[in-house]
Coordinates of C-alpha atoms in Angstrom, one line a residue:
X625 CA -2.3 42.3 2.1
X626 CA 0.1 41.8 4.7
X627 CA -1.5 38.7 6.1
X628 CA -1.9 37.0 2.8
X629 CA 2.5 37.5 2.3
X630 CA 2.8 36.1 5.8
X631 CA 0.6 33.1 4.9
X632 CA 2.4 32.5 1.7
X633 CA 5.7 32.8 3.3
X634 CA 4.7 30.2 5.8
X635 CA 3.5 28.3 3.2
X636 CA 6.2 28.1 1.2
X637 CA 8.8 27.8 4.1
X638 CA 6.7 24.3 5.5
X639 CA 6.5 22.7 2.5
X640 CA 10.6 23.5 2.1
X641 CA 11.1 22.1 5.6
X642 CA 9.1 19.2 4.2
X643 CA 11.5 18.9 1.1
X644 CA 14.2 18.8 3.3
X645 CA 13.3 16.2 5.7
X646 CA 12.0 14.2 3.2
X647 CA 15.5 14.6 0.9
X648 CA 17.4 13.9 4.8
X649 CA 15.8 10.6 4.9
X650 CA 16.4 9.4 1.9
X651 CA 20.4 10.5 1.2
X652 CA 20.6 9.0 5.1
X653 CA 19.1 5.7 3.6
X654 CA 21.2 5.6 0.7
X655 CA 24.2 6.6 2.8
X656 CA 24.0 3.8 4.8
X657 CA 23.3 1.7 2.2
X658 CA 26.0 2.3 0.0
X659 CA 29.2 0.0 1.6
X660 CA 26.7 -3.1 1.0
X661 CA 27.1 -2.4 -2.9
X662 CA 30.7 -1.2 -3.1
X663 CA 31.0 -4.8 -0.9
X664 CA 28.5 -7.1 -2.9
X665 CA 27.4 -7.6 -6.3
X666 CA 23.7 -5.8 -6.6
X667 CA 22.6 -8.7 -9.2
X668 CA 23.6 -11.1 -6.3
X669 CA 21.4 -9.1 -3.9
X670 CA 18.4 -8.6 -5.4
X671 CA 18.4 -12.0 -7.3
X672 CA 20.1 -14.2 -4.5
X673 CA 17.7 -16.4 -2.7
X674 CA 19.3 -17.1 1.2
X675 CA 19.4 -14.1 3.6
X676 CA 21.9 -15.6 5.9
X677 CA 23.6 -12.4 7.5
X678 CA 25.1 -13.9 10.6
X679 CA 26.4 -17.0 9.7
X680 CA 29.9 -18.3 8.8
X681 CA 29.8 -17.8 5.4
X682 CA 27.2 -14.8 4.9
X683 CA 24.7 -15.0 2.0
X684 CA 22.6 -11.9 1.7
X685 CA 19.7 -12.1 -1.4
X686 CA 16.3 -10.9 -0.9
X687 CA 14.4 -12.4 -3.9
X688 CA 12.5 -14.4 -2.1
X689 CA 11.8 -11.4 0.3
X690 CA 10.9 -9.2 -2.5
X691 CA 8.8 -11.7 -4.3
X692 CA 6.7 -12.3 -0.2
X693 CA 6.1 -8.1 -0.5
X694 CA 4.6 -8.3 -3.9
X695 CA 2.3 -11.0 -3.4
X696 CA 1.2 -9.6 -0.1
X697 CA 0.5 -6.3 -1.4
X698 CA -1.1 -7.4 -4.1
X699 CA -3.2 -10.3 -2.4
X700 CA -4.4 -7.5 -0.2
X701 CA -5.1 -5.6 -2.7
X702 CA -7.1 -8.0 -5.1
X703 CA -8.9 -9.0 -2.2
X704 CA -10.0 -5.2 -1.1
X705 CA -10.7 -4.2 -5.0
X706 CA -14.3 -5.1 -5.4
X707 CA -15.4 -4.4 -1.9
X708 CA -13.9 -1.3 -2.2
X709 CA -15.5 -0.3 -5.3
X710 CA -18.9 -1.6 -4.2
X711 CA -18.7 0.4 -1.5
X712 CA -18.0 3.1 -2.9
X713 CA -20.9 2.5 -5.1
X714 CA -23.3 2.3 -2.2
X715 CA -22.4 5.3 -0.1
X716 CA -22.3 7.4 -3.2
X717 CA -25.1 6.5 -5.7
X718 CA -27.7 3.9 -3.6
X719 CA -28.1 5.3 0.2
X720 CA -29.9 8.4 1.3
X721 CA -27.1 10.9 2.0
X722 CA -28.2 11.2 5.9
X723 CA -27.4 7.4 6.4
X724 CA -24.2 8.3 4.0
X725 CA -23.2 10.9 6.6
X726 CA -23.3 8.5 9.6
X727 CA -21.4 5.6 7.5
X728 CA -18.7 7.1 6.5
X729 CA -16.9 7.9 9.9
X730 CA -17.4 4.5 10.6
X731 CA -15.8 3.5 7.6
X732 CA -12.3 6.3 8.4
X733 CA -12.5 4.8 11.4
X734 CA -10.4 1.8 10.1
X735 CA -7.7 3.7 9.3
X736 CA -7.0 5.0 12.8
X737 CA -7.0 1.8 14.3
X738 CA -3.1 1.0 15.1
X739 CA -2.0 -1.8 12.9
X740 CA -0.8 -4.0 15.8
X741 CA -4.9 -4.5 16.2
X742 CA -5.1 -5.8 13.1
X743 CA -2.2 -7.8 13.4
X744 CA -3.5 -9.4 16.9
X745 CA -6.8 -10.0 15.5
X746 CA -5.8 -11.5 12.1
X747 CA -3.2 -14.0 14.8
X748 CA -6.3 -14.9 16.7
X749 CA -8.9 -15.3 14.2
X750 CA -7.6 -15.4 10.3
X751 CA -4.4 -17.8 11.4
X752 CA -6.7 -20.2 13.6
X753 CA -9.2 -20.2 11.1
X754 CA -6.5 -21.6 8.5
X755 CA -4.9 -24.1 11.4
X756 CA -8.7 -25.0 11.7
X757 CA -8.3 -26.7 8.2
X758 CA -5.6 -28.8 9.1
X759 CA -2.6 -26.6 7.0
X760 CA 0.5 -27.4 8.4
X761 CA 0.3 -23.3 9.9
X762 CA -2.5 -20.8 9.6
X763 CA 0.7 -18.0 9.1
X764 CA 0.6 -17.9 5.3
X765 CA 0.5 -15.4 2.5
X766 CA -3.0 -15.5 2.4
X767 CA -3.6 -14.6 6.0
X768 CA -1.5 -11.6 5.2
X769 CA -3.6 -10.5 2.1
X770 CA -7.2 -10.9 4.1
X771 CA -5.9 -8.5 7.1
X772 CA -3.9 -5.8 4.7
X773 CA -7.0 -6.0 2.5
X774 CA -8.9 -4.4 5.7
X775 CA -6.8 -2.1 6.2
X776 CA -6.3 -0.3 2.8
X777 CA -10.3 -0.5 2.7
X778 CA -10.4 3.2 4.0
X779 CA -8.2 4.5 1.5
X780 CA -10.0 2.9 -1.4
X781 CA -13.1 3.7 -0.4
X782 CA -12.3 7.4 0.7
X783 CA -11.1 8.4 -2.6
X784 CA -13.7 6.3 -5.2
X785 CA -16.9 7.5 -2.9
X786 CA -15.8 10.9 -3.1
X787 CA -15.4 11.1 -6.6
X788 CA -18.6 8.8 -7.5
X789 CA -20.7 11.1 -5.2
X790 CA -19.6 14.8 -7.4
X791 CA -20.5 12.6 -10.9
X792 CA -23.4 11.8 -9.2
X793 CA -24.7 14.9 -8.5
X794 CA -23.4 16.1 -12.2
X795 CA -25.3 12.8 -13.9
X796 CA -28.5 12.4 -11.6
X797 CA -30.3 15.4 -12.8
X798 CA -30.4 15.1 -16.5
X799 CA -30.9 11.1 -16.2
X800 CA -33.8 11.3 -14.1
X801 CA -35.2 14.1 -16.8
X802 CA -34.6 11.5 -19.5
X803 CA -36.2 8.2 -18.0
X804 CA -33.0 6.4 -17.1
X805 CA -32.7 3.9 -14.1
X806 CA -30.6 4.6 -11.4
X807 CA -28.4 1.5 -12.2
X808 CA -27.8 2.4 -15.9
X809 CA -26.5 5.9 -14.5
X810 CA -24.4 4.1 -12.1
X811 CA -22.9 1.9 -15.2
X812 CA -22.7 3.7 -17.8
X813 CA -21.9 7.1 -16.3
X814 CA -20.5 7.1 -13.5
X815 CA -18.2 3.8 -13.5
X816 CA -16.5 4.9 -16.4
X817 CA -16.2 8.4 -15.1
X818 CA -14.6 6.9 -12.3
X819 CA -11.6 5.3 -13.4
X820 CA -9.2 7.6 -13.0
X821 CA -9.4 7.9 -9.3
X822 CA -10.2 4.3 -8.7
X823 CA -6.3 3.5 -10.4
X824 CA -5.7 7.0 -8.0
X825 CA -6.9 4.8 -5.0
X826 CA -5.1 1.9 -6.2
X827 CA -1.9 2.7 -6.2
X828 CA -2.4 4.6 -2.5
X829 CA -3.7 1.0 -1.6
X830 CA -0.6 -0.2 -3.0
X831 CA 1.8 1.9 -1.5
X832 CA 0.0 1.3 2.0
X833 CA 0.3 -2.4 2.1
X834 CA 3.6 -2.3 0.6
X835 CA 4.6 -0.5 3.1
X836 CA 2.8 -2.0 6.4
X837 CA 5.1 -4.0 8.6
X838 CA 3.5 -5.1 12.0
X839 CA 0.1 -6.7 11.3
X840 CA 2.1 -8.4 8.4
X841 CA 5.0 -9.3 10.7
X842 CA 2.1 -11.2 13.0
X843 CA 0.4 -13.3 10.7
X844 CA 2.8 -13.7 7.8
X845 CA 5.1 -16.5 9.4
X846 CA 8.5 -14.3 8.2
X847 CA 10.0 -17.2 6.6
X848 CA 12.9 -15.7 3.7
X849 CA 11.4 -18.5 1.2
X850 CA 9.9 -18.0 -2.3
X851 CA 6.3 -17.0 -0.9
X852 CA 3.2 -19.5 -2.0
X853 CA -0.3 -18.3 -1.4
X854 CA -0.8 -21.0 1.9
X855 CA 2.4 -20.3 2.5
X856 CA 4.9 -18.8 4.7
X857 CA 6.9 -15.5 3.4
X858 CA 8.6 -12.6 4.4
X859 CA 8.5 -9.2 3.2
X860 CA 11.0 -6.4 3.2
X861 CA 9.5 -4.3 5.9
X862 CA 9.2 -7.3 8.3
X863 CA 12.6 -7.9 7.7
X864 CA 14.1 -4.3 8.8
X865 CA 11.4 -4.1 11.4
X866 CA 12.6 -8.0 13.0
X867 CA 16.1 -7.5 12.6
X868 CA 17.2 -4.0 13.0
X869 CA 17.5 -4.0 16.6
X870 CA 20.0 -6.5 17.3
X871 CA 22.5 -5.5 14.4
X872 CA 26.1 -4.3 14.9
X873 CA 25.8 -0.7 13.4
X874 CA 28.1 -0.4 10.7
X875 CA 28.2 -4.3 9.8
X876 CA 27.5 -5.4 6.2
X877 CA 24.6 -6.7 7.9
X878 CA 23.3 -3.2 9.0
X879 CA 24.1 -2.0 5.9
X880 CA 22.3 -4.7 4.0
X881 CA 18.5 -3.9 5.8
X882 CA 19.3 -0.2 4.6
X883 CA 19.7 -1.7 1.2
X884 CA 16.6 -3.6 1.5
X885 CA 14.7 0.1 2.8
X886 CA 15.9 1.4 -0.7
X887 CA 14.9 -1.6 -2.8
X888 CA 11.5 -1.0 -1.3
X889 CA 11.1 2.9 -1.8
X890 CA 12.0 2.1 -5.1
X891 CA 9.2 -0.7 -5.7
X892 CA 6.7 1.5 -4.3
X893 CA 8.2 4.3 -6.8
X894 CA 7.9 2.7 -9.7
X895 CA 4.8 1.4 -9.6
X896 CA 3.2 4.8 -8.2
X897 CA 4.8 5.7 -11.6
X898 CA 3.8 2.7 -13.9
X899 CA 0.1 2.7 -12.7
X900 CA 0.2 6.6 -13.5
X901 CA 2.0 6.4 -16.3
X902 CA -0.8 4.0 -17.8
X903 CA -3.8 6.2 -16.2
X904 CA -2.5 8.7 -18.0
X905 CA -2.0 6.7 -21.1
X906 CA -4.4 4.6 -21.7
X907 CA -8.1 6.3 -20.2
X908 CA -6.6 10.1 -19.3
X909 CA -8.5 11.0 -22.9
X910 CA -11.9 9.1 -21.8
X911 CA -11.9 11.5 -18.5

């Protein structure tokens, strides 16, 4: 008895500690922050089109830069989607579950492979493969969709193939007693029954390649324009992650890449919310 209060005092005293940090971070963020907007007009900021920070006559908007993170993340993610689901598929409903056993590791593997890797290899093969087609430069928004959608792979995977392989087990008895094929099951069954956690692993997917800054940083060409899909772009990680160093703390500049930290926790926020938000909506009742 006394062990189990000790563990749930621990418990509860980590995950405060976490709450904590976490809330640190964030009024830290926002404290820095704040003298861009008593300074500068938010609409100006998030709408304005030149980051030009340093020069004579500063000009700080990130549209563009906003506008570069959402069609990388979601590039990446488009591209990821059906492999991820048909993955998923395979280890779960087509494979023997020895081979399933010995593929999977392989598969969390990707996701402990540092994401300077990726960038390096999506510099030496995705960009050259683009230059290889005569485009002006193989750094584009597309070469930074192909390497995120790699990299989110795990996390799409992890969470459909888990679920896919518990409906599984749940459908495969009673179909095989009643004569239906394996791929009916797999359609009819358990597709639908997955839903839910395949919008779960979405918006994980989302969050992650919102969020990644170096393999971006390498292939993406970090140009602040509007982004096009053979294009060069920037997005709001790369920006903090290039320019951070070599501000003066305390300048408007300095406060502007905190600015640019919170406009992206809230992206990621808000759409963690809006994709639940219609999960819940629109198929919870089908679950």
């Amino acid at each position: 008895m006394l062990k189990n209060k000790i563990f749930e005092l621990c418990v509860k005293l980590i995950t405060l500690i976490s709450f904590v940090i976490l809330f640190s971070i964030i009024l830290f963020i926002l404290k820095e922050a704040y003298p861009l907007f008593s300074q500068m007009n938010i609409k100006d900021f998030l709408l304005g089109d030149r980051w030009r920070p340093v020069s004579a006559r500063p000009s700080m908007g990130i549209f563009n830069i906003i506008m570069g993170t959402i069609y990388v993340g979601f590039v990446g993610v488009l591209l990821a989607f059906p492999i991820g689901i048909g993955t998923s598929i395979f280890l779960s409903c087509i494979i023997p579950k020895k081979l399933r056993d010995n593929l999977k590791p392989i598969i969390n593997l990707l996701a402990a492979i540092p994401s300077v890797i990726y960038g390096f290899i999506g510099l030496v093969i995705v960009v050259k493969f683009f230059e290889n087609l005569e485009m002006a430069s193989g750094e584009s928004v597309l070469a930074g969709g192909i390497v995120l959608s790699v990299m989110v792979l795990p996390f799409m995977i992890g969470i459909s193939e888990e679920t896919m392989s518990k409906l599984r087990k749940k459908y495969e008895g009673a179909s095989i007693n009643l004569g239906v094929s394996k791929y009916y099951m797999i359609s009819e069954l358990i597709l639908p029954s997955s839903i839910k956690s395949i919008f779960v692993s979405l918006v994980l997917s989302l969050g992650r390649a919102f969020g990644e800054t170096m393999a971006v940083m390498m292939v993406i060409g970090n140009a602040p324009i509007f982004p096009r899909i053979l294009g060069k772009a920037q997005t709001i990680s790369s920006l903090i992650a290039l320019e951070m160093g070599m501000v003066e703390i305390g300048s408007l500049h300095y406060n502007g890449l905190f600015a640019s930290a919170v406009v992206l926790m809230l992206m990621i926020f808000f759409i963690n919310v809006g994709i639940n938000y219609f999960s819940y909506k629109f198929i919870g009742d089908n679950l």
